[in-house]
XYZ file of C-alpha atoms in Angstrom:
128
model
C 8.130 43.888 -65.940
C 9.532 41.555 -68.980
C 12.946 41.226 -69.890
C 14.127 40.121 -73.071
C 18.026 38.521 -73.689
C 19.064 37.356 -77.372
C 22.137 35.227 -77.339
C 24.049 34.821 -80.373
C 26.718 31.752 -80.758
C 28.484 31.232 -84.031
C 27.747 27.555 -85.526
C 30.955 25.995 -83.766
C 29.950 27.044 -80.473
C 26.094 25.837 -81.025
C 27.024 22.807 -82.437
C 29.193 21.823 -79.260
C 25.969 22.941 -76.801
C 23.819 21.141 -78.915
C 26.186 18.066 -78.533
C 26.083 18.635 -74.467
C 22.680 19.283 -74.281
C 21.739 15.862 -76.074
C 24.046 14.082 -74.069
C 22.629 15.587 -70.812
C 19.170 14.704 -72.375
C 19.984 11.206 -72.815
C 21.638 10.769 -69.337
C 18.387 11.931 -67.795
C 16.431 8.989 -70.019
C 18.418 6.393 -68.545
C 18.414 7.641 -65.196
C 14.187 7.644 -65.528
C 14.289 4.117 -66.910
C 16.499 3.334 -63.092
C 13.572 4.881 -61.345
C 10.997 3.171 -63.272
C 12.337 -0.274 -62.058
C 10.545 -1.658 -58.758
C 13.834 -1.314 -56.956
C 14.234 2.404 -56.492
C 17.449 2.979 -55.619
C 19.965 4.262 -58.376
C 23.575 2.872 -58.115
C 26.133 5.171 -58.934
C 28.860 3.145 -58.729
C 30.769 5.833 -56.319
C 30.957 4.474 -52.659
C 29.680 7.208 -50.234
C 31.948 9.467 -48.132
C 32.318 8.496 -44.884
C 31.217 11.063 -42.281
C 34.268 12.067 -40.899
C 32.985 14.284 -38.645
C 31.925 13.241 -35.289
C 30.338 15.237 -32.567
C 30.968 14.411 -29.140
C 28.149 15.455 -27.374
C 27.979 15.586 -23.572
C 24.394 14.483 -22.168
C 23.315 15.901 -19.310
C 21.300 13.550 -16.922
C 18.104 14.094 -16.299
C 17.424 16.324 -13.143
C 13.785 15.606 -11.772
C 12.422 18.015 -10.275
C 10.318 18.354 -7.459
C 6.343 19.056 -8.033
C 5.569 21.931 -6.590
C 1.410 22.196 -5.361
C -0.296 23.985 -8.175
C -1.264 27.358 -6.157
C -4.839 28.108 -7.504
C -6.609 31.328 -6.736
C -9.829 29.400 -4.687
C -7.045 27.537 -2.778
C -5.360 30.639 -1.689
C -8.715 31.992 -0.547
C -9.738 29.395 0.951
C -6.647 28.725 3.057
C -6.659 32.540 4.047
C -10.486 31.987 5.252
C -9.470 29.432 7.249
C -6.669 30.892 8.749
C -9.182 33.877 9.867
C -11.499 31.499 11.568
C -12.690 34.823 13.461
C -13.638 36.002 9.846
C -12.107 37.927 7.148
C -13.322 40.563 4.395
C -12.994 40.953 1.214
C -11.053 43.651 1.311
C -8.167 42.114 2.896
C -8.664 39.041 0.614
C -7.930 41.476 -2.286
C -4.892 42.512 -0.058
C -3.363 39.656 0.905
C -3.526 37.611 -2.505
C -2.896 40.798 -4.836
C -5.514 39.442 -7.256
C -8.447 41.503 -8.683
C -11.756 42.360 -7.079
C -13.270 40.525 -9.900
C -11.724 37.672 -8.944
C -12.261 37.507 -5.251
C -15.941 38.350 -5.995
C -16.215 35.581 -8.257
C -14.176 32.839 -6.079
C -15.799 34.027 -3.022
C -19.351 33.118 -4.950
C -17.769 29.419 -6.201
C -16.422 28.725 -2.955
C -19.976 29.675 -1.259
C -21.497 27.995 -3.814
C -19.298 24.733 -2.803
C -20.290 25.276 0.961
C -16.246 25.695 1.941
C -17.302 29.207 3.624
C -20.164 31.378 4.653
C -20.868 35.121 4.597
C -21.587 36.136 8.092
C -24.189 39.326 9.300
C -20.836 41.567 9.343
C -19.817 41.051 5.570
C -16.994 38.587 6.678
C -16.015 35.422 5.148
C -15.658 32.520 7.789
C -15.270 28.665 6.595
C -18.003 26.026 7.412
């Protein structure tokens, strides 16, 4: 979409606008000269307004939280197996931990590989 706007000025207004634009462009050239100097700050001669707004920030003291032991799947399963020295079935592990069947199968496999538990002839898991 293209929009063309035409503005017509009378001669006096056009001359006044031209004078303002010329003065503005000269001011920009002066500023450009100031930025070329090694000191890149520009002094306007106007003091900055002091920051009158102060925020009363109430800071809370840092609360140190107790580190709780990280509960892992493997740790939970191993703990249950150690508590049941007579042996515990996979089904009981599923019910007591709430983990999925796949998670329990993988965990039991890892614990057997680490030689932490063993599988009995009855299909129960006992601690080593």
